Amino acid sequence: MALQIIRLPDGQSYTVTPVFAGLFFKSRELSTHINAFPIGWSVVLHTQDDAGEAPPSADAETTPHVRSFTRPTLQNDKLFISSISNPSSNDFKPATSPTRQIAMMLWVTLYWYFHQPEPPSILHAEASKHTPESGKPRGEWRINIKRDGVLRGRNLIPKLERMGLISTLDSAVGVAMDDSEGWSRMFVSRKMFWQIPGRLFLFTLQPNASKPVHSHPGSPTSSRPGSPAIGEPARPHLSPTISHSTAADLPGAPPPMTLTSTPTYPIGPFYSSSHLPTYYPPAPPLFIMTDNIRHPVRPKPPRMGEVFYTRFIHSVGQYLSFRVASLSPKAVPHMGPIGPKPPSQSDLQTLSDTSLLQKWLANPRVSAFWGGYEQDFLTHALASKHSFPVIGMWDGVPFGYFEIYWVKEDALGRYIGSCDADDWDRGFHVFIGEDWARGRVKPWLTSLVHWSFCSDYRTMSICVEPRVDNKRFIQHLQYAGFSKDKEISFPHKQAWFGRLRRDAWDGPAF
């Protein structure tokens, strides 16, 4: 297996290098970012074939056939972290919680693993040996987590299970007094992994305050500028642009509207001045009535201009991000991560959101479904209590407009009835304003689903209701896993009502 680069949602990146019996994950950001991850860690990864696939021998039933990992299998891969390489304690403080640090490393490792080519989903069993391949049962892609190496600690595996990162099919307390029973068959499935909020596990080590923070701006003490990976252009050094007091309020505070240059480190949903995970669970439910509809009190959306989702899309080579639209007369500056190549169409970054909407809604392709621009279009969208307006961006360049809403209080909820609209079902409206961004539907479509399912575990389905003559978009929805429930006659349109349920979703597109 050749060297690979994995880019995390927060802008950090790692090189993944094959080593004896496994892989070494090395941070590429340690010498270029003030808030770096540990230098790296090694994992042991191998494939343990079923007894039926092992070569015949006298002890085939008791000795599994273990081979080196080359590509993922459906359920036969085994993984554990074997060693950790921490940075010098002179530069960074040790992790406050070693368990959190190991959980972060395991999450990054799984993030890499579930970006690998998907294995065939067919299950081979004695009961289906005479069934044609097309009719054999299908299984769920998962990887087994072995209680070995760094993960051998008595309480570590139980803690990782309680954090929701790993799971087991044995849900009994067990009768063994040493508590060793039931913790040997842990796993993570792909479907399970992509519903885990990354903000629950990603964090950074805190620089040692007893030493100067920079040897030059944006670089840890006594470090040198990082070298690009083979085949990648060198990254220009970027100067810091916002004060520490301003950065300490992010994320969650309104982003600054004036920047002199690009920040040295990405500021988005994962950034934390306290170097702690930025995930907060949703509030407990409190119900109210609105227009004779009983529904939960909704949490406030992110603030105007705030980025709430980022992810690197490998097929495009750019970071996809979503932020809340803003009424600011100035362009909202992008402070999040960008891909390895400078973005094109950067002139769009100089336009305010109002100007972007005027430009996009003047396009006949868009206005055919949305109508023309109205002066209070964005004001009304921002004032809604059950939805919020969103600008989609590729490497910080705006390309489209979205509205994410709660179905129960929306017009859709009234038309499908309370029996078909659960309390935490979400939906979205969309138009793509830029022609150059068309053809990238699956990444942003599945990313909206990804954010919705990670934002609240109680959201069980995502709903859409495009106009029935929007054939192309409906086809994209079906490719992404949405299925038609029925057609709905709104006063202004005949709609194709589709739904994607949580248990039918495998993960976002790459």
Coordinates of C-alpha atoms in Angstrom, one line a residue:
M1 CA 0.0 0.0 0.0
A2 CA 1.4 3.4 -1.0
L3 CA 1.6 6.5 1.2
Q4 CA -1.7 8.2 1.6
I5 CA -2.8 11.7 2.9
I6 CA -5.9 12.0 4.9
R7 CA -7.4 15.5 5.4
L8 CA -9.6 15.9 8.5
P9 CA -12.7 18.1 8.7
D10 CA -10.9 20.6 10.9
G11 CA -8.1 21.2 8.3
Q12 CA -5.5 19.0 9.9
S13 CA -3.9 16.4 7.7
Y14 CA -1.9 13.2 8.2
T15 CA 0.3 11.0 6.1
V16 CA -0.5 7.3 6.4
T17 CA 2.6 5.2 5.8
P18 CA 2.8 1.4 5.7
V19 CA 5.1 0.0 8.4
F20 CA 5.7 -3.5 9.6
A21 CA 2.4 -5.2 10.5
G22 CA 0.4 -2.0 10.1
L23 CA 0.5 1.8 9.5
F24 CA 2.0 4.9 11.0
F25 CA -0.1 8.1 11.2
K26 CA 2.1 11.2 11.2
S27 CA 0.8 14.8 11.6
R28 CA 1.7 17.1 8.7
E29 CA 0.7 20.1 10.8
L30 CA 3.0 19.9 13.7
S31 CA 5.5 22.4 12.2
T32 CA 3.0 24.7 10.5
H33 CA 0.1 25.1 13.1
I34 CA 0.2 26.5 16.6
N35 CA -2.3 23.9 17.7
A36 CA -0.9 20.6 16.5
F37 CA -2.0 17.0 17.1
P38 CA 0.5 14.5 18.6
I39 CA 3.3 13.7 16.3
G40 CA 1.8 10.4 15.4
W41 CA 0.9 6.8 16.3
S42 CA 1.3 3.3 14.9
V43 CA -1.6 0.8 14.4
V44 CA -1.5 -2.9 13.8
L45 CA -4.0 -3.8 11.1
H46 CA -4.5 -7.3 9.6
T47 CA -7.2 -9.5 8.0
Q48 CA -8.3 -12.6 9.8
D49 CA -10.0 -14.9 7.3
D50 CA -12.9 -17.1 8.2
A51 CA -12.2 -20.8 8.8
G52 CA -13.8 -21.7 5.5
E53 CA -11.4 -19.4 3.7
A54 CA -8.3 -20.6 5.5
P55 CA -6.0 -23.3 3.9
P56 CA -7.0 -26.8 5.0
S57 CA -5.0 -28.1 8.0
A58 CA -5.5 -30.2 11.0
D59 CA -6.0 -27.3 13.3
A60 CA -7.9 -25.0 10.9
E61 CA -10.8 -24.7 13.3
T62 CA -8.7 -23.5 16.2
T63 CA -6.0 -21.4 14.4
P64 CA -7.4 -18.5 12.3
H65 CA -5.6 -17.6 9.1
V66 CA -4.1 -14.1 9.6
R67 CA -2.7 -12.1 6.7
S68 CA -1.4 -8.6 6.0
F69 CA -4.0 -5.9 5.3
T70 CA -4.1 -5.0 1.6
R71 CA -7.7 -3.7 1.2
P72 CA -10.8 -3.7 3.4
T73 CA -12.9 -6.8 3.9
L74 CA -16.5 -6.8 4.9
Q75 CA -16.1 -8.0 8.5
N76 CA -12.7 -9.7 8.9
D77 CA -10.3 -6.8 9.5
K78 CA -8.8 -6.3 13.0
L79 CA -7.2 -3.2 14.4
F80 CA -5.4 -1.9 17.5
I81 CA -3.1 1.0 18.3
S82 CA 0.3 -0.3 19.1
S83 CA 2.3 2.8 20.0
I84 CA 2.1 6.6 20.4
S85 CA 4.7 9.2 19.5
N86 CA 4.1 12.4 21.5
P87 CA 5.7 15.8 20.9
S88 CA 8.2 17.1 23.4
S89 CA 6.8 18.2 26.7
N90 CA 8.8 21.3 26.3
D91 CA 6.6 22.4 23.5
F92 CA 3.2 20.9 24.4
K93 CA 1.5 20.0 27.6
P94 CA 0.5 16.3 27.9
A95 CA -3.1 15.5 27.1
T96 CA -5.4 16.2 30.1
S97 CA -7.2 13.0 29.5
P98 CA -5.1 10.1 28.0
T99 CA -8.4 8.3 27.2
R100 CA -9.6 11.3 25.1
Q101 CA -6.3 11.3 23.3
I102 CA -6.5 7.6 22.4
A103 CA -10.1 8.1 21.4
M104 CA -9.1 10.9 19.1
M105 CA -6.3 8.7 17.5
L106 CA -8.7 5.9 17.0
W107 CA -11.3 8.2 15.5
V108 CA -8.8 9.5 13.0
T109 CA -7.7 6.0 12.2
L110 CA -11.3 4.9 11.5
Y111 CA -11.8 8.1 9.4
W112 CA -9.0 6.9 7.2
Y113 CA -10.2 3.3 7.1
F114 CA -13.8 4.2 6.1
H115 CA -12.3 6.3 3.2
Q116 CA -10.9 3.1 1.7
P117 CA -12.6 1.3 -1.2
E118 CA -15.8 -0.4 0.0
P119 CA -15.6 -4.2 0.0
P120 CA -18.3 -6.4 -1.6
S121 CA -21.3 -6.6 0.8
I122 CA -22.2 -10.3 0.1
L123 CA -22.2 -12.7 3.0
H124 CA -21.0 -16.2 2.4
A125 CA -22.7 -18.8 4.7
E126 CA -23.6 -22.4 4.6
A127 CA -27.4 -21.6 4.4
S128 CA -26.9 -19.6 1.2
K129 CA -24.2 -21.6 -0.6
H130 CA -26.6 -22.6 -3.4
T131 CA -28.1 -19.1 -3.7
P132 CA -27.0 -17.2 -6.8
E133 CA -24.6 -14.3 -6.0
S134 CA -27.2 -11.7 -6.9
G135 CA -29.6 -13.1 -4.3
K136 CA -27.2 -13.8 -1.4
P137 CA -27.7 -11.9 1.9
R138 CA -25.8 -8.6 2.4
G139 CA -23.9 -7.6 5.4
E140 CA -22.7 -4.4 7.1
W141 CA -19.2 -3.2 6.6
R142 CA -17.4 -3.1 10.0
I143 CA -13.9 -3.4 11.5
N144 CA -13.0 -5.3 14.7
I145 CA -11.2 -3.4 17.5
K146 CA -8.7 -5.7 19.3
R147 CA -8.0 -5.3 23.0
D148 CA -4.2 -5.2 22.6
G149 CA -1.3 -2.7 22.5
V150 CA -2.3 0.7 23.8
L151 CA -5.9 -0.6 24.0
R152 CA -5.0 -3.3 26.5
G153 CA -5.8 -1.2 29.6
R154 CA -8.4 -2.6 32.0
N155 CA -10.9 0.2 31.7
L156 CA -9.9 1.7 28.3
I157 CA -12.2 -0.4 26.0
P158 CA -15.2 0.1 28.4
K159 CA -14.6 3.8 28.3
L160 CA -14.4 3.9 24.5
E161 CA -17.7 1.9 24.4
R162 CA -19.4 4.4 26.7
M163 CA -18.2 7.3 24.6
G164 CA -20.0 5.7 21.6
L165 CA -16.9 5.2 19.5
I166 CA -16.9 1.3 19.6
S167 CA -19.7 -1.2 20.1
T168 CA -20.4 -4.9 20.9
L169 CA -23.2 -7.3 20.2
D170 CA -22.9 -8.7 23.8
S171 CA -25.1 -6.4 25.8
A172 CA -25.1 -8.6 29.0
V173 CA -23.4 -7.5 32.2
G174 CA -21.5 -10.9 32.2
V175 CA -20.7 -13.3 35.1
A176 CA -16.9 -13.1 35.1
M177 CA -15.6 -11.5 38.3
D178 CA -12.5 -10.1 36.5
D179 CA -14.8 -8.2 34.1
S180 CA -12.9 -9.6 31.1
E181 CA -16.0 -11.2 29.6
G182 CA -17.8 -9.4 26.8
W183 CA -15.0 -6.9 25.9
S184 CA -13.1 -9.0 23.4
R185 CA -15.4 -8.7 20.4
M186 CA -15.7 -4.9 19.9
F187 CA -16.3 -3.4 16.5
V188 CA -17.1 -0.2 14.6
S189 CA -19.4 -0.3 11.6
R190 CA -19.3 2.2 8.7
K191 CA -22.9 3.2 9.3
M192 CA -22.3 3.7 13.0
F193 CA -19.0 5.7 12.4
W194 CA -20.5 8.3 10.1
Q195 CA -23.3 9.1 12.6
I196 CA -20.7 9.9 15.3
P197 CA -20.1 13.7 15.6
G198 CA -16.4 14.3 14.9
R199 CA -16.5 17.3 17.3
L200 CA -16.9 14.8 20.1
F201 CA -13.4 13.4 19.5
L202 CA -11.2 15.9 17.6
F203 CA -9.1 18.2 19.8
T204 CA -5.6 19.6 19.9
L205 CA -2.8 19.6 22.4
Q206 CA -2.1 22.8 24.3
P207 CA 1.2 24.6 23.7
N208 CA 3.4 24.9 26.8
A209 CA 2.9 28.4 28.1
S210 CA 6.3 28.4 29.8
K211 CA 8.0 28.7 26.4
P212 CA 7.5 31.2 23.5
V213 CA 4.5 30.2 21.4
H214 CA 6.1 31.0 18.1
S215 CA 9.5 30.7 16.5
H216 CA 7.9 32.6 13.7
P217 CA 4.2 33.3 13.3
G218 CA 2.1 30.2 13.2
S219 CA 4.9 27.7 14.0
P220 CA 5.7 26.0 17.2
T221 CA 9.0 26.7 19.1
S222 CA 12.2 25.4 17.5
S223 CA 10.3 24.0 14.5
R224 CA 10.9 24.5 10.8
P225 CA 8.4 25.0 8.1
G226 CA 6.7 21.8 7.1
S227 CA 7.6 20.2 3.8
P228 CA 4.8 19.3 1.3
A229 CA 4.1 15.7 0.5
I230 CA 5.5 14.3 -2.7
G231 CA 3.6 15.8 -5.7
E232 CA 2.0 18.7 -3.7
P233 CA 2.9 22.4 -4.0
A234 CA 4.5 24.1 -1.1
R235 CA 2.1 26.0 1.1
P236 CA 2.8 29.7 1.5
H237 CA 3.2 31.0 5.0
L238 CA 0.1 32.8 6.2
S239 CA 0.1 35.6 8.8
P240 CA -2.3 35.7 11.7
T241 CA -5.1 38.1 11.3
I242 CA -7.4 38.0 14.4
S243 CA -6.5 38.7 18.0
H244 CA -6.4 36.0 20.7
S245 CA -9.3 37.7 22.5
T246 CA -11.4 37.4 19.3
A247 CA -10.3 33.9 18.6
A248 CA -11.2 32.8 22.1
D249 CA -14.8 33.5 21.4
L250 CA -14.9 31.3 18.3
P251 CA -16.7 29.2 17.4
G252 CA -20.1 30.5 18.5
A253 CA -19.3 34.2 18.3
P254 CA -20.1 36.2 15.2
P255 CA -17.1 35.9 12.9
P256 CA -15.2 39.1 12.2
M257 CA -16.3 40.8 9.0
T258 CA -12.9 42.4 8.2
L259 CA -9.6 40.4 7.8
T260 CA -6.3 41.6 6.5
S261 CA -5.2 38.2 5.4
T262 CA -5.9 34.5 5.9
P263 CA -5.7 33.0 9.4
T264 CA -2.7 30.7 10.1
Y265 CA -5.0 28.0 11.4
P266 CA -8.5 27.1 10.2
I267 CA -11.3 28.6 12.4
G268 CA -14.5 26.6 12.1
P269 CA -16.7 24.2 14.1
F270 CA -13.7 22.3 15.4
Y271 CA -11.6 25.2 16.5
S272 CA -11.2 25.6 20.3
S273 CA -9.0 28.1 22.1
S274 CA -9.2 25.8 25.1
H275 CA -8.0 22.8 23.1
L276 CA -11.0 20.7 24.0
P277 CA -13.6 18.9 21.9
T278 CA -16.3 21.4 20.7
Y279 CA -19.3 19.0 20.8
Y280 CA -22.3 19.9 23.0
P281 CA -25.3 17.5 23.3
P282 CA -28.8 18.9 22.4
A283 CA -31.0 20.1 25.2
P284 CA -33.7 17.9 26.7
P285 CA -37.1 18.2 25.0
L286 CA -39.5 20.9 26.0
F287 CA -42.8 21.0 24.0
I288 CA -44.8 24.0 22.9
M289 CA -47.7 24.8 20.5
T290 CA -47.3 26.8 17.4
D291 CA -50.2 27.3 15.0
N292 CA -52.0 24.4 16.7
I293 CA -49.0 22.1 16.2
R294 CA -47.2 20.5 19.2
H295 CA -43.5 20.4 18.7
P296 CA -40.2 20.6 20.7
V297 CA -38.6 23.9 21.4
R298 CA -35.9 24.2 18.8
P299 CA -32.3 25.1 19.5
K300 CA -31.0 28.4 18.1
P301 CA -29.1 27.8 14.8
P302 CA -25.5 28.9 14.4
R303 CA -25.0 32.7 14.1
M304 CA -24.9 34.7 10.9
G305 CA -21.7 33.9 9.0
E306 CA -20.8 31.0 11.2
V307 CA -19.4 27.9 9.5
F308 CA -21.1 24.8 11.0
Y309 CA -19.8 22.0 8.7
T310 CA -16.5 21.3 6.9
R311 CA -15.3 18.2 5.2
F312 CA -12.6 17.5 2.5
I313 CA -14.1 15.9 -0.6
H314 CA -11.4 13.7 -2.2
S315 CA -13.2 13.4 -5.6
V316 CA -13.2 17.2 -5.9
G317 CA -9.9 18.0 -4.1
Q318 CA -11.6 20.8 -2.1
Y319 CA -13.1 21.4 1.3
L320 CA -16.9 21.6 1.3
S321 CA -18.3 23.9 4.0
F322 CA -21.7 25.3 5.0
R323 CA -22.2 28.5 6.9
V324 CA -25.3 30.5 7.9
A325 CA -26.1 33.3 5.5
S326 CA -25.5 36.9 6.6
L327 CA -27.2 40.3 6.1
S328 CA -23.8 42.0 6.3
P329 CA -23.2 44.5 3.5
K330 CA -19.7 43.1 3.3
A331 CA -18.5 39.7 2.1
V332 CA -18.2 37.1 4.8
P333 CA -14.5 36.2 5.1
H334 CA -13.6 32.5 4.9
M335 CA -11.4 31.4 7.8
G336 CA -11.9 27.7 7.4
P337 CA -9.6 25.1 5.7
I338 CA -9.0 25.0 2.0
G339 CA -7.6 22.2 -0.2
P340 CA -4.1 21.9 -1.6
K341 CA -4.8 24.0 -4.7
P342 CA -5.8 27.6 -4.8
P343 CA -9.6 27.9 -5.4
S344 CA -10.8 29.4 -8.7
Q345 CA -13.8 31.8 -9.0
S346 CA -12.4 33.6 -6.0
D347 CA -14.1 36.8 -7.2
L348 CA -17.3 35.4 -5.6
Q349 CA -15.6 35.8 -2.2
T350 CA -15.9 39.6 -2.6
L351 CA -19.7 39.6 -2.8
S352 CA -22.1 39.9 0.1
D353 CA -24.7 37.2 0.6
T354 CA -27.4 39.6 -0.6
S355 CA -25.4 40.2 -3.8
L356 CA -24.9 36.5 -4.3
L357 CA -28.6 35.8 -3.9
Q358 CA -29.5 38.6 -6.4
K359 CA -27.0 37.2 -8.9
W360 CA -28.2 33.6 -8.5
L361 CA -31.9 34.3 -8.5
A362 CA -31.4 36.3 -11.8
N363 CA -30.3 33.0 -13.4
P364 CA -33.3 31.7 -15.4
R365 CA -32.4 28.1 -14.4
V366 CA -32.8 29.0 -10.8
S367 CA -35.7 31.4 -11.0
A368 CA -37.7 28.8 -12.9
F369 CA -38.1 27.0 -9.6
W370 CA -37.6 29.7 -7.0
G371 CA -39.0 32.8 -8.7
G372 CA -37.1 36.1 -8.8
Y373 CA -35.2 37.9 -6.0
E374 CA -37.2 39.9 -3.4
Q375 CA -35.8 42.6 -1.2
D376 CA -36.7 40.9 2.0
F377 CA -35.8 37.3 0.9
L378 CA -32.9 36.9 3.3
T379 CA -34.5 38.8 6.1
H380 CA -37.5 36.5 6.2
A381 CA -35.3 33.4 6.0
L382 CA -33.2 34.6 9.0
A383 CA -36.3 35.5 11.0
S384 CA -37.8 32.0 10.7
K385 CA -38.1 30.1 13.9
H386 CA -38.1 26.6 12.3
S387 CA -35.5 27.0 9.6
F388 CA -32.3 28.9 8.7
P389 CA -30.6 29.9 5.5
V390 CA -27.2 28.4 4.5
I391 CA -24.5 29.3 1.9
G392 CA -22.6 26.3 0.6
M393 CA -18.9 26.8 -0.3
W394 CA -16.1 25.0 -2.1
D395 CA -12.8 26.0 -0.6
G396 CA -14.5 29.2 0.7
V397 CA -16.0 30.1 -2.7
P398 CA -19.9 30.3 -2.5
F399 CA -21.8 28.1 -4.9
G400 CA -25.3 27.6 -3.7
Y401 CA -28.1 28.4 -1.2
F402 CA -29.9 26.0 1.2
E403 CA -32.6 26.2 3.8
I404 CA -32.5 23.6 6.6
Y405 CA -35.9 23.2 8.4
W406 CA -37.7 21.2 11.0
V407 CA -40.5 19.3 9.2
K408 CA -43.1 19.4 12.1
E409 CA -43.6 23.2 11.9
D410 CA -43.0 23.6 8.2
A411 CA -45.8 23.7 5.6
L412 CA -44.6 20.1 4.7
G413 CA -45.5 18.9 8.2
R414 CA -49.0 20.2 7.9
Y415 CA -49.6 18.5 4.6
I416 CA -48.2 15.1 5.4
G417 CA -49.8 15.1 8.9
S418 CA -48.4 14.7 12.3
C419 CA -48.4 10.9 12.0
D420 CA -45.8 11.1 9.2
A421 CA -43.7 13.9 10.7
D422 CA -41.7 12.9 13.7
D423 CA -40.6 15.6 16.2
W424 CA -37.0 15.8 15.0
D425 CA -37.4 15.1 11.3
R426 CA -35.5 17.6 9.2
G427 CA -35.8 18.8 5.6
F428 CA -34.0 21.2 3.2
H429 CA -34.6 23.3 0.2
V430 CA -31.8 24.0 -2.3
F431 CA -30.6 25.8 -5.4
I432 CA -27.2 25.8 -7.0
G433 CA -26.4 29.3 -8.2
E434 CA -23.0 28.6 -9.9
D435 CA -23.0 26.6 -13.1
W436 CA -19.4 25.5 -12.5
A437 CA -20.6 23.8 -9.2
R438 CA -23.2 21.6 -10.9
G439 CA -22.4 17.9 -11.2
R440 CA -21.2 17.8 -7.5
V441 CA -24.6 17.0 -6.1
K442 CA -23.8 13.8 -4.2
P443 CA -21.1 15.3 -1.9
W444 CA -23.1 18.3 -0.7
L445 CA -26.4 16.4 -0.6
T446 CA -25.0 13.6 1.6
S447 CA -23.1 16.2 3.7
L448 CA -26.4 17.9 4.5
V449 CA -27.7 14.5 5.6
H450 CA -24.4 13.9 7.5
W451 CA -24.7 17.2 9.5
S452 CA -28.4 16.6 10.3
F453 CA -27.9 13.1 11.6
C454 CA -24.8 14.1 13.7
S455 CA -26.4 17.3 15.0
D456 CA -29.2 15.4 16.9
Y457 CA -29.3 11.6 17.4
R458 CA -33.1 11.9 17.6
T459 CA -33.4 12.9 14.0
M460 CA -34.6 9.7 12.3
S461 CA -35.3 10.9 8.8
I462 CA -34.5 13.7 6.3
C463 CA -37.3 14.9 4.1
V464 CA -37.4 16.7 0.7
E465 CA -40.2 17.9 -1.5
P466 CA -38.9 19.1 -4.9
R467 CA -41.3 20.0 -7.6
V468 CA -42.3 17.0 -9.6
D469 CA -40.9 18.4 -12.9
N470 CA -37.4 18.8 -11.3
K471 CA -36.5 15.4 -12.8
R472 CA -32.8 15.8 -12.6
F473 CA -32.7 16.6 -8.9
I474 CA -35.2 13.9 -8.1
Q475 CA -32.8 11.4 -9.8
H476 CA -29.9 12.6 -7.7
L477 CA -32.0 12.2 -4.6
Q478 CA -32.8 8.6 -5.5
Y479 CA -29.1 7.9 -6.1
A480 CA -28.4 9.2 -2.7
G481 CA -30.9 6.9 -1.0
F482 CA -34.0 9.0 -0.8
S483 CA -37.2 7.1 -1.6
K484 CA -40.6 8.4 -2.7
D485 CA -43.3 8.4 -0.1
K486 CA -46.0 10.1 -2.2
E487 CA -46.8 13.3 -4.1
I488 CA -48.2 16.4 -2.3
S489 CA -50.3 19.1 -3.8
F490 CA -49.1 22.4 -2.3
P491 CA -50.9 25.6 -3.4
H492 CA -47.8 26.7 -5.4
K493 CA -46.5 23.3 -6.7
Q494 CA -47.0 19.6 -7.0
A495 CA -44.2 18.0 -4.9
W496 CA -42.3 14.7 -4.9
F497 CA -42.2 13.9 -1.2
G498 CA -39.1 11.8 -0.5
R499 CA -37.5 10.6 2.7
L500 CA -34.1 9.1 3.8
R501 CA -34.2 7.2 7.0
R502 CA -31.3 7.0 9.4
D503 CA -31.1 3.2 9.4
A504 CA -30.9 3.2 5.6
W505 CA -28.0 5.7 5.4
D506 CA -24.4 4.3 5.0
G507 CA -22.5 7.6 5.1
P508 CA -21.5 10.7 3.1
A509 CA -20.0 10.6 -0.4
F510 CA -16.3 11.3 -0.9

